[in-house]
mmCIF file of C-alpha atoms in Angstrom:
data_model
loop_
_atom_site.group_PDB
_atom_site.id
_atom_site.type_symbol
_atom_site.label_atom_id
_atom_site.label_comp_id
_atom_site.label_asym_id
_atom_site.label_seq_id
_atom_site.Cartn_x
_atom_site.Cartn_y
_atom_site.Cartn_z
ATOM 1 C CA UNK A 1 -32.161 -25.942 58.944
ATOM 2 C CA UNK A 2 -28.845 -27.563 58.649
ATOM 3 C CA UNK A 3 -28.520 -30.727 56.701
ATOM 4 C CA UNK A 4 -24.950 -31.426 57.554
ATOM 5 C CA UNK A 5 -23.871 -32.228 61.013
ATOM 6 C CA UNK A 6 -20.962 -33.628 62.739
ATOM 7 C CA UNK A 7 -21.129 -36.609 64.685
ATOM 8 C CA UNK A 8 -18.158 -37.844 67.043
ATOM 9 C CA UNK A 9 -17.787 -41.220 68.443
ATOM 10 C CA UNK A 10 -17.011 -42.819 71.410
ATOM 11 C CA UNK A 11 -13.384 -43.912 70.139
ATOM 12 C CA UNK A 12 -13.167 -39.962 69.315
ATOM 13 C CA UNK A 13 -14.001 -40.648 65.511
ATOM 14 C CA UNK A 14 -16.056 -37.778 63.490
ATOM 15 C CA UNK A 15 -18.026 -37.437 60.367
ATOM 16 C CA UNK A 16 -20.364 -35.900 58.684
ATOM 17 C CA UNK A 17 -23.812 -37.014 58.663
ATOM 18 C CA UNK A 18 -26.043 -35.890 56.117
ATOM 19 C CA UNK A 19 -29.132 -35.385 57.602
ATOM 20 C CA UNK A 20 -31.607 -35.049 54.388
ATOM 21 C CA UNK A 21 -30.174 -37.667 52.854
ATOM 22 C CA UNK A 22 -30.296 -40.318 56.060
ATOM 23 C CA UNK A 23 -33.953 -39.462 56.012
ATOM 24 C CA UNK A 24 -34.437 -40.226 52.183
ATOM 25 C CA UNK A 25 -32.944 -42.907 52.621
ATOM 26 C CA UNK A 26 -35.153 -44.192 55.663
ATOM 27 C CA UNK A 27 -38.225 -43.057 53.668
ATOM 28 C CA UNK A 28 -37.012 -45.243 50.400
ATOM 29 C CA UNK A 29 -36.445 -48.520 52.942
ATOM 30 C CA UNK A 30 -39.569 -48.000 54.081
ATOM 31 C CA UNK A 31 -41.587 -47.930 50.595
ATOM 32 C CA UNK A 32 -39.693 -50.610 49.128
ATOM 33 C CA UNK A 33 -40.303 -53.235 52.358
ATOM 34 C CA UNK A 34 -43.759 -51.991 52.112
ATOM 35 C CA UNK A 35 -44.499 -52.206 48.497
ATOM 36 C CA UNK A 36 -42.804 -56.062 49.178
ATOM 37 C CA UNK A 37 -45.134 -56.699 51.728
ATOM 38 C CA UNK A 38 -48.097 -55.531 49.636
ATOM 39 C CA UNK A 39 -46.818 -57.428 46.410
ATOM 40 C CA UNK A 40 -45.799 -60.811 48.533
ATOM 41 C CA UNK A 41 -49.719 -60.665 49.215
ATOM 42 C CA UNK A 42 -50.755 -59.957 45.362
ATOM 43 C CA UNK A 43 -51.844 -62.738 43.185
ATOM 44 C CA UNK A 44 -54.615 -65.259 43.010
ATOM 45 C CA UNK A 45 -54.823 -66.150 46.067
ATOM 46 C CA UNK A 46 -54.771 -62.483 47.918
ATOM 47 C CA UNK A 47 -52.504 -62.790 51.647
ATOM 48 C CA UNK A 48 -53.490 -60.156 53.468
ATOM 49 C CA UNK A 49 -50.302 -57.656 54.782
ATOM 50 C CA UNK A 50 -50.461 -58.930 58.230
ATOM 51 C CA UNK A 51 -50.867 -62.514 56.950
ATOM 52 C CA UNK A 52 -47.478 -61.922 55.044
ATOM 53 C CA UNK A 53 -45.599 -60.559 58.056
ATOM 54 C CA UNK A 54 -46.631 -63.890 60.238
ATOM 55 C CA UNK A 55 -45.642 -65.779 57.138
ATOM 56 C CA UNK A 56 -42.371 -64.313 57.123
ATOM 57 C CA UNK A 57 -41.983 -64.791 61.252
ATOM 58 C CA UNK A 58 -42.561 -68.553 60.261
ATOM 59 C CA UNK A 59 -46.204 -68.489 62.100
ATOM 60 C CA UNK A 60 -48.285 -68.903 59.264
ATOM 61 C CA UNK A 61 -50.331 -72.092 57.585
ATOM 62 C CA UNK A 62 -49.312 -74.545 55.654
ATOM 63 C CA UNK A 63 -50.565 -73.313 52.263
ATOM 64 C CA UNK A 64 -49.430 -69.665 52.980
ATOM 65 C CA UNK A 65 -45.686 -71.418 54.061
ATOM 66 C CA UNK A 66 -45.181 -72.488 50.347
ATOM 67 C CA UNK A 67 -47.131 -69.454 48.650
ATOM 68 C CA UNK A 68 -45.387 -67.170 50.398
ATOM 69 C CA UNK A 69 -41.661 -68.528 50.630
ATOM 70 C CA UNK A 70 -41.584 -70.426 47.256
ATOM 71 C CA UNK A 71 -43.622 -68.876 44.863
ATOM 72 C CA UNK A 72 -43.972 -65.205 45.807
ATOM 73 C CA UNK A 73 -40.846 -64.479 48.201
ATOM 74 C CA UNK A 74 -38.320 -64.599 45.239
ATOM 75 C CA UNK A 75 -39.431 -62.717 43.246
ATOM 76 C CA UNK A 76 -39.717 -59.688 45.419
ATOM 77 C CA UNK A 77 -35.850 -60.539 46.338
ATOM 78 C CA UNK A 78 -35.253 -60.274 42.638
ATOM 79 C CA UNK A 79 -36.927 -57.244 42.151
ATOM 80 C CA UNK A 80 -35.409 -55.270 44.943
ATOM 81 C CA UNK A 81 -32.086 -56.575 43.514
ATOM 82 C CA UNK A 82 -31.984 -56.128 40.319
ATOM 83 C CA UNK A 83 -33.756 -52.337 41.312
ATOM 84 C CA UNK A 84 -30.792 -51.747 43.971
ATOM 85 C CA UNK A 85 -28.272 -52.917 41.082
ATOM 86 C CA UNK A 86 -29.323 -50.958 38.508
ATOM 87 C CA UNK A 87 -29.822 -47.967 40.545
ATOM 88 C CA UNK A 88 -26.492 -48.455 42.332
ATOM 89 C CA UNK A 89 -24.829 -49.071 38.056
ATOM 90 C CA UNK A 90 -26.786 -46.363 36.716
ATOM 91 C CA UNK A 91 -25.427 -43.452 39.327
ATOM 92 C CA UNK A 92 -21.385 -44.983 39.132
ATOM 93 C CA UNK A 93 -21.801 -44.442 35.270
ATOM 94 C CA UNK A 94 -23.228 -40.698 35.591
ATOM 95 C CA UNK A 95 -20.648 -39.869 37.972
ATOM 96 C CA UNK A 96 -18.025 -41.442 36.123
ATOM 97 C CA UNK A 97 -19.011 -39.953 33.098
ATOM 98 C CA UNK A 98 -20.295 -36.659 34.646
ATOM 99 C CA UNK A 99 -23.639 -36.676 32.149
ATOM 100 C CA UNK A 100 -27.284 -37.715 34.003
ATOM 101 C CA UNK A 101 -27.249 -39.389 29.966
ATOM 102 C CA UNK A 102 -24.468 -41.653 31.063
ATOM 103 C CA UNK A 103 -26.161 -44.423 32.235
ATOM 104 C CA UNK A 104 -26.389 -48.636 31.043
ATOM 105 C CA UNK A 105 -29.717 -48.006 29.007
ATOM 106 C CA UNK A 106 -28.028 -45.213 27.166
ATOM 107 C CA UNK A 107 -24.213 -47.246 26.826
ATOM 108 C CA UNK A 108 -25.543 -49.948 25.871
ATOM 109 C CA UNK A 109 -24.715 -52.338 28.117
ATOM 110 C CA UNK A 110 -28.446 -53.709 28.464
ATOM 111 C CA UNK A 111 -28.626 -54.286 24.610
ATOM 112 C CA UNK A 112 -25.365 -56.303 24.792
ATOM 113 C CA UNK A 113 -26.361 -58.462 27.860
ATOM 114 C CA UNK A 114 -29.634 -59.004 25.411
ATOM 115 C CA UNK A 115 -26.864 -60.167 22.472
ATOM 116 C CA UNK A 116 -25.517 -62.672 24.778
ATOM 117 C CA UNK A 117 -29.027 -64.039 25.668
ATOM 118 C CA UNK A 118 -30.738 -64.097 22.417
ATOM 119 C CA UNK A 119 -27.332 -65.963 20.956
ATOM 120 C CA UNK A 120 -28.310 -68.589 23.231
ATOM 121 C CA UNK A 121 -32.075 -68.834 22.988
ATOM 122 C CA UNK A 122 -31.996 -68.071 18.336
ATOM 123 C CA UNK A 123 -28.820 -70.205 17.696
ATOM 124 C CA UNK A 124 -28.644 -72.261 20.278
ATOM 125 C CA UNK A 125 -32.379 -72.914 22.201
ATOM 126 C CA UNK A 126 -30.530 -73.044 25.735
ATOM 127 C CA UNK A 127 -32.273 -73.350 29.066
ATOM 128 C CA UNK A 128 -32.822 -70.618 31.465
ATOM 129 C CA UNK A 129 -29.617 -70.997 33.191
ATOM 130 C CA UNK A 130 -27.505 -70.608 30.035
ATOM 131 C CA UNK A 131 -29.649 -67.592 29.056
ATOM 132 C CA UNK A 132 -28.503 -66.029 32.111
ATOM 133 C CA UNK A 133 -25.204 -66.935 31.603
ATOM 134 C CA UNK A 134 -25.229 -65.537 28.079
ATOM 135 C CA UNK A 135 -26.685 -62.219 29.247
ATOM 136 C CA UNK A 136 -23.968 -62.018 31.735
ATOM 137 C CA UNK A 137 -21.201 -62.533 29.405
ATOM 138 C CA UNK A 138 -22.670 -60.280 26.638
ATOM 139 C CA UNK A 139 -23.243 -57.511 29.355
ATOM 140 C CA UNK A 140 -19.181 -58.171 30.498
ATOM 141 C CA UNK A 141 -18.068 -57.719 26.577
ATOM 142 C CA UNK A 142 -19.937 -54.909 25.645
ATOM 143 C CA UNK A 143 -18.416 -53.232 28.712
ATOM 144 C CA UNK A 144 -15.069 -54.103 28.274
ATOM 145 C CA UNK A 145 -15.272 -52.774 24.415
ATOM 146 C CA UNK A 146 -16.739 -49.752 25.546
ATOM 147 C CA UNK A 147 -13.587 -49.092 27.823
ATOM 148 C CA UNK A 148 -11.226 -49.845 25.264
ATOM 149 C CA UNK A 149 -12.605 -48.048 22.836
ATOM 150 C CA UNK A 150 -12.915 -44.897 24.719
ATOM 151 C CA UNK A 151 -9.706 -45.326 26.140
ATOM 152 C CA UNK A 152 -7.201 -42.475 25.243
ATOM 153 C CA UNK A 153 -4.755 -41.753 27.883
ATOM 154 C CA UNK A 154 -7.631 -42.179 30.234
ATOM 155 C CA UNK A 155 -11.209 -42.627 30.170
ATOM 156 C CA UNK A 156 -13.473 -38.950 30.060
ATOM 157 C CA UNK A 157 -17.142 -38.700 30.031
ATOM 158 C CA UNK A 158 -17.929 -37.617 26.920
ATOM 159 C CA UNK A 159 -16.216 -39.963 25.066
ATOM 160 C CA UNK A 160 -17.107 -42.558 26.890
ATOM 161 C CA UNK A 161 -21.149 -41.811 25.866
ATOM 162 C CA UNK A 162 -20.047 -40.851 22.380
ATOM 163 C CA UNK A 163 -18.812 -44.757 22.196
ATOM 164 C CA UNK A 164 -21.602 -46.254 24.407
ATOM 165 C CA UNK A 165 -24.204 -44.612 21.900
ATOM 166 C CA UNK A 166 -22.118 -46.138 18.866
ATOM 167 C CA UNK A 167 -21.411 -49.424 20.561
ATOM 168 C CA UNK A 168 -25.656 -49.338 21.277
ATOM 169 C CA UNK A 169 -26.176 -49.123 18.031
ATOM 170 C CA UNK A 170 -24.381 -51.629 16.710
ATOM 171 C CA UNK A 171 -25.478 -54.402 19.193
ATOM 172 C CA UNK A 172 -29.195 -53.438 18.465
ATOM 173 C CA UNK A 173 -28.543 -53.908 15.041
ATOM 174 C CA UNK A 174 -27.314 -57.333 15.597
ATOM 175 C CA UNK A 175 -30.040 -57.951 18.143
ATOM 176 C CA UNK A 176 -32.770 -57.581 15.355
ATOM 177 C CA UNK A 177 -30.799 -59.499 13.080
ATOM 178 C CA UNK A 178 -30.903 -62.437 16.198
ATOM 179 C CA UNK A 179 -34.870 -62.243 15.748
ATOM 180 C CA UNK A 180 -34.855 -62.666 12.076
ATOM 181 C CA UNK A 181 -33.275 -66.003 12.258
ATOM 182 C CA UNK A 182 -35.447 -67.111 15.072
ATOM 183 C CA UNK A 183 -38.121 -69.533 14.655
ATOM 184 C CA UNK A 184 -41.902 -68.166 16.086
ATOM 185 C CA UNK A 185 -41.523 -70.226 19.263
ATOM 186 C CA UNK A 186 -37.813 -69.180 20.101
ATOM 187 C CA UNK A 187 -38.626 -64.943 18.720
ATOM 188 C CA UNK A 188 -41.723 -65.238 21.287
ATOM 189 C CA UNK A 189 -39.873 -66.614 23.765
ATOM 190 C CA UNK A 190 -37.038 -63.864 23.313
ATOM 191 C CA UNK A 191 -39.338 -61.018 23.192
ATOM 192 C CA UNK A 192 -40.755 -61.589 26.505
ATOM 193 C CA UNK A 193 -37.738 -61.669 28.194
ATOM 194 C CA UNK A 194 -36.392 -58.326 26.456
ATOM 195 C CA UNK A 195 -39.359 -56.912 27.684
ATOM 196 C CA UNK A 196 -37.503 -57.214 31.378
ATOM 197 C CA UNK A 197 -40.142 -59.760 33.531
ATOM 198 C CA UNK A 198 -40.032 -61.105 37.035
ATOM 199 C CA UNK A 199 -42.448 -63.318 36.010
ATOM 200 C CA UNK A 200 -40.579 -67.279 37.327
ATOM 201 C CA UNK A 201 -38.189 -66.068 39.105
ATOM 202 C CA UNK A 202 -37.078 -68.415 41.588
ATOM 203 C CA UNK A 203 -34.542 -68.826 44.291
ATOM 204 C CA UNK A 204 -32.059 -69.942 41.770
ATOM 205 C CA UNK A 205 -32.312 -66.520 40.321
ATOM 206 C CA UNK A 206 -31.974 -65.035 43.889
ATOM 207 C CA UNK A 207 -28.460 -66.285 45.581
ATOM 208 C CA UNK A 208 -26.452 -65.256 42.634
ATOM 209 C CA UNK A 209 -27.381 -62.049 42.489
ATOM 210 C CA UNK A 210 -27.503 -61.239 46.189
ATOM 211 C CA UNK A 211 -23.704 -62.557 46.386
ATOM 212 C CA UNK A 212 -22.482 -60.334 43.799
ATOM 213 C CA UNK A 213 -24.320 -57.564 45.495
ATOM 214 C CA UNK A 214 -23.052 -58.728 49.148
ATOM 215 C CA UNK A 215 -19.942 -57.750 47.728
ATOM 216 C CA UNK A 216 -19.769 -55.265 45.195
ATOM 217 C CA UNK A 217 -21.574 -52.711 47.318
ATOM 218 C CA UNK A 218 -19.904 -52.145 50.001
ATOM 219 C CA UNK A 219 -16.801 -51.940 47.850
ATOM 220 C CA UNK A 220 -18.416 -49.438 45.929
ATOM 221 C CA UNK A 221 -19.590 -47.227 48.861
ATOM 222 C CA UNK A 222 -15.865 -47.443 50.174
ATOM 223 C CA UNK A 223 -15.022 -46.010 47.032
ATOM 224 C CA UNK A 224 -17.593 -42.978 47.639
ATOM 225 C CA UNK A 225 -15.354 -40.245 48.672
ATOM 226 C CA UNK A 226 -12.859 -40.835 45.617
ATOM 227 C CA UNK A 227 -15.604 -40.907 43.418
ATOM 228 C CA UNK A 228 -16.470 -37.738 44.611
ATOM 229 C CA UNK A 229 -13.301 -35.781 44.568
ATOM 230 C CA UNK A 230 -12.914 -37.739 40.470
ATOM 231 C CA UNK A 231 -16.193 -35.135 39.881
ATOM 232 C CA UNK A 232 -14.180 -32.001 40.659
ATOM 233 C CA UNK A 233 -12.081 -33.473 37.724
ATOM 234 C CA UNK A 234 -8.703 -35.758 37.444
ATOM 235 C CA UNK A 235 -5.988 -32.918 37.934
ATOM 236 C CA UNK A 236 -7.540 -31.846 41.555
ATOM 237 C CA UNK A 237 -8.236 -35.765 42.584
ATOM 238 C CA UNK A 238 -4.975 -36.698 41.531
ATOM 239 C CA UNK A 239 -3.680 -33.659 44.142
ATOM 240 C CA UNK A 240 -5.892 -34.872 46.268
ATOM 241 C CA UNK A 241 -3.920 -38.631 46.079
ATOM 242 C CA UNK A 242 -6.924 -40.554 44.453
ATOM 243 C CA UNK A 243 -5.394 -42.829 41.838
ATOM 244 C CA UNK A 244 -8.315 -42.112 39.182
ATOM 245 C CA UNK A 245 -7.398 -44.561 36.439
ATOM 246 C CA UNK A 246 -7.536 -47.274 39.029
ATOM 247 C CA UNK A 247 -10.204 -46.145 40.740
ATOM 248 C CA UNK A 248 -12.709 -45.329 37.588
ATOM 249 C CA UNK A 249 -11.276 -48.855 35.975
ATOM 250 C CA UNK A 250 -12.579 -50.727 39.261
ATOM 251 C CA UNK A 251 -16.016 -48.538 39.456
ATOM 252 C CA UNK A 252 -16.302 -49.322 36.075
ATOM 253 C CA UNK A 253 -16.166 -52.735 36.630
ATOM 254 C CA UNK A 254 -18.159 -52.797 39.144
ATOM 255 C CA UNK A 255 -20.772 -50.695 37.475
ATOM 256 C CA UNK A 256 -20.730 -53.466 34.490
ATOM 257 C CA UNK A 257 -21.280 -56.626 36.500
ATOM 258 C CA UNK A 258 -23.985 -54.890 38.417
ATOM 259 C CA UNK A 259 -25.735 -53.923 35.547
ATOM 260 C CA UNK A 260 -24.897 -57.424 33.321
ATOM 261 C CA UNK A 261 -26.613 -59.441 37.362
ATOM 262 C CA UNK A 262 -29.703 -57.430 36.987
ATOM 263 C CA UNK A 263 -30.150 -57.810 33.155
ATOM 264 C CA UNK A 264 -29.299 -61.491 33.608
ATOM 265 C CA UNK A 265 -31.896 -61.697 36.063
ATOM 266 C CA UNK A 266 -34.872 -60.359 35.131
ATOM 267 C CA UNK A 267 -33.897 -59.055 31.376
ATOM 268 C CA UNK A 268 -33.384 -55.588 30.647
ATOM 269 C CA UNK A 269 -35.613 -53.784 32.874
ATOM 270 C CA UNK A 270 -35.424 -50.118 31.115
ATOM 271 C CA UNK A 271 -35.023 -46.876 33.038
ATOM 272 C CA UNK A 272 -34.259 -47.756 35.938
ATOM 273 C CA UNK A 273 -30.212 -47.408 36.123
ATOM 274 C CA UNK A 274 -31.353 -43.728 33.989
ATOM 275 C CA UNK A 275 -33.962 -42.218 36.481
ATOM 276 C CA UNK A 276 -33.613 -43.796 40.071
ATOM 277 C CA UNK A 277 -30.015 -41.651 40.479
ATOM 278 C CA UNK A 278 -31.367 -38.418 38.985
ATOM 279 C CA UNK A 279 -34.670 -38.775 41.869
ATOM 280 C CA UNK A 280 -32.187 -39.914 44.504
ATOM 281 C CA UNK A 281 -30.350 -36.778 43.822
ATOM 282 C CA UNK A 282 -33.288 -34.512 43.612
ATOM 283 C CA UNK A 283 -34.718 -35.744 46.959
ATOM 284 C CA UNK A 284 -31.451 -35.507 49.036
ATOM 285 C CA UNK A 285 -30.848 -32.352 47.383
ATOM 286 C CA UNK A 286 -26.796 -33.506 47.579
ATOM 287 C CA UNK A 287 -23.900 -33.350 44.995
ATOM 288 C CA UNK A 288 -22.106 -36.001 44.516
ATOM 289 C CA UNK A 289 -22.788 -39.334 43.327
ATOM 290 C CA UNK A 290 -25.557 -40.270 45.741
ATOM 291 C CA UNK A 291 -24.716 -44.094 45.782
ATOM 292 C CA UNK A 292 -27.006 -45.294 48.646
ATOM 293 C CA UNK A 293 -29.814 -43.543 48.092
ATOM 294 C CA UNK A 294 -29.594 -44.158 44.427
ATOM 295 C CA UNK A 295 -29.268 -48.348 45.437
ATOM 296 C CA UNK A 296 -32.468 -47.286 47.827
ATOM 297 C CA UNK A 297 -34.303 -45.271 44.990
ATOM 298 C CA UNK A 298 -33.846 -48.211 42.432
ATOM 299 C CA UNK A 299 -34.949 -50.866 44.709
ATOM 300 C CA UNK A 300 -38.050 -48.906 45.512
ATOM 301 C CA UNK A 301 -38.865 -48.179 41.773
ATOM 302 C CA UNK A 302 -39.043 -51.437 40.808
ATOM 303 C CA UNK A 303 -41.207 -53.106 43.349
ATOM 304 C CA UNK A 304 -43.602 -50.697 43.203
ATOM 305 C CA UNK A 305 -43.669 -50.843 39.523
ATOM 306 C CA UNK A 306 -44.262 -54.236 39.826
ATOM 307 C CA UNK A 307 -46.892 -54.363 42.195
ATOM 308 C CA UNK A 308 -48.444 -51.512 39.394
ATOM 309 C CA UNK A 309 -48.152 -54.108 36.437
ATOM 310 C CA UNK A 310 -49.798 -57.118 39.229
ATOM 311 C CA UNK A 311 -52.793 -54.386 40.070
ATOM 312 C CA UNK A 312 -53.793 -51.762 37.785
ATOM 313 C CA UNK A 313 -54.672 -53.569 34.613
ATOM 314 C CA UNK A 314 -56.796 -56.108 36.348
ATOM 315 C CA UNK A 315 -56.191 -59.859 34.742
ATOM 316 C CA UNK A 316 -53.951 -58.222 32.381
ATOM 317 C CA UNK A 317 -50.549 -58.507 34.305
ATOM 318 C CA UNK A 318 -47.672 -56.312 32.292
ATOM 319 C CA UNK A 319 -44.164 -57.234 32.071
ATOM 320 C CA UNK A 320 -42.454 -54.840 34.595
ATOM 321 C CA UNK A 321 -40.112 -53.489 31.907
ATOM 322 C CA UNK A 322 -43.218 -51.925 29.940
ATOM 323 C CA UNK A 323 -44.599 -50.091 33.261
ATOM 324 C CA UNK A 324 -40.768 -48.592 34.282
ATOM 325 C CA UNK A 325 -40.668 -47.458 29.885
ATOM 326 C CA UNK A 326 -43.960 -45.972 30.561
ATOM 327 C CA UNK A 327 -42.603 -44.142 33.503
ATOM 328 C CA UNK A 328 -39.497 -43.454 32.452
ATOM 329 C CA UNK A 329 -40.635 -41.757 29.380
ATOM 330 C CA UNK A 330 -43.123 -39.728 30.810
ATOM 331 C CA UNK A 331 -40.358 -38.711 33.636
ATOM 332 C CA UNK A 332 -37.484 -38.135 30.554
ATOM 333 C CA UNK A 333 -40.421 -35.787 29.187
ATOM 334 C CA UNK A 334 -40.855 -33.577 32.204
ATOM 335 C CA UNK A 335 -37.069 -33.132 32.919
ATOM 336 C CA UNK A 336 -36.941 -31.718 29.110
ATOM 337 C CA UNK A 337 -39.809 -29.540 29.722
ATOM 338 C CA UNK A 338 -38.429 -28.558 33.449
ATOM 339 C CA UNK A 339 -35.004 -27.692 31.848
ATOM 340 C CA UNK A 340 -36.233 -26.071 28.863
ATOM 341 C CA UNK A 341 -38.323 -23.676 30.798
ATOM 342 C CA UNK A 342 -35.032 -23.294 33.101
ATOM 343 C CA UNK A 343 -33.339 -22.258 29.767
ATOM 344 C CA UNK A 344 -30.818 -24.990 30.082
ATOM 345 C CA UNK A 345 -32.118 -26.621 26.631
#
């Protein structure tokens, strides 16, 4: 069965469609809208699915109106955000870097968006809105040093992880130091949200986030076929005409205030940017950087993970993060074991 196939338009333009990948993608819409609709209804006061959709359509009661639209509604939109920014952050840093190890957990950009927000909740007690502002502008610095740093007449892969691990490092050394100088109320208050939680979130939390995604992903997706002549490596894409300093510089960019939204959001939700790219890839069977389905795969992830941490544990609700650790370790553990039997470890 072919999985390529050319498709000609009207106005006599062609391209390639990929047809296992359009279907992935489909399937991934699908189980993310569904796994919304399911977690919309989820709390204490159950909505049945069809209840939800009529909600939705405007048609429902009064009380269902403001569960649905004010207390529940946003919070799915978060999720499916933040999953469809990390996922979308995660696969622009392996590609960039060429290493599935290449991602924001691993860089550190999620423990430097965490600097930015515990220096505003230990030293400085600041409201919600200036947490996210401090997780924004910790995630932006820690990128930008990580650039510099691995700058050397360009930016390559393995350097760049070499200095992402280091730069990790250091920022989680001064994130524990943050904790010791917190009082009990503030360190409580700042574990739960580096946990990663979509516990709150509101519409405030919402329209930010969807704006920066409004635009940065379509201008990453139009940057799709340069990023995927930059993995047969700079000499050929520069033959090829891609300008790859400018190009990786704006991904990178990109990749960072995706990343710095989503941690700003909801706090750093772990695994995610690492795993959803590496499935996305695995399912559509592609090379390349898989960008859409990776935004589909991440989305996906985390709703369902957080309709997991609403339902299995009973009256015992989890922070998201801990249920996509849990699964990401266990799935980190079966790629070592997969490629250790393939003798690749």
């Amino acid at each position: 069965m072919k999985t390529n196939r050319a498709v000609r338009s009207p106005g006599g333009l062609s391209f390639r469609l990929d047809v296992r990948a359009t279907v992935v993608v489909a399937v991934l819409l699908l189980l993310a809208l569904a796994a919304s609709v399911l977690l919309i209804g989820t709390g204490d006061f159950e909505i049945p699915a069809a209840d939800v959709l009529r909600t939705l359509a405007g048609e429902g009661n009064a009380s269902q109106e403001f569960i649905v639209n004010e207390l529940r509604l946003p919070r799915v939109l978060v999720g499916l955000l933040v999953g469809a920014a990390l996922g979308l952050g995660g696969a622009l840093f392996q590609a960039i870097s060429r290493n599935p190890l290449g991602s924001p957990d691993v860089l550190g950009l999620g423990q430097g968006a965490t600097a930015g927000a515990l220096t505003m909740i230990v030293l400085f007690s600041g409201t919600s809105a200036q947490v996210t502002v401090g997780a924004l502008v910790g995630g932006l610095v820690t990128g930008l040093a990580i650039y510099l740093l691995a700058w050397k007449r360009g930016v390559h892969g393995y350097r760049l992880v070499l200095v992402g691990i280091g730069v990790s490092a250091i920022v989680t050394a001064v994130n524990g130091y943050l904790l010791t100088r917190a009082d009990i109320v503030d360190a409580s208050r700042a574990v739960v949200w580096m946990t990663g939680s979509l516990n709150g979130r509101d519409w405030n939390q919402v329209w930010p986030l969807l704006i920066l995604c409004a635009v940065l992903v379509p201008l990453v997706l139009g940057n799709g076929r340069a990023l995927r002549m930059m993995e047969m490596g700079d000499d050929v894409s520069y033959a090829l005409g891609v300008r790859v300093e400018r190009v990786r510089a704006l991904l990178m960019v990109a990749a960072v205030l995706l990343t710095a939204a989503a941690t700003a959001a909801a706090g750093p939700v772990s695994f995610v940017a690492l795993t959803a790219p590496q499935l996305a890839r695995r399912l559509t069977r592609s090379p390349g950087p898989n960008l859409l389905p990776s935004v589909c795969m991440g989305a996906a992830l985390l709703v369902s993970a957080d309709f997991v941490s609403q339902r299995a544990f009973g009256a015992d609700q989890l922070p998201v993060g801990v249920v996509t650790g849990v699964l990401g370790g266990v799935y980190l553990l079966w790629l070592l074991v997969t490629e250790r039997k393939a003798g690749r470890v």
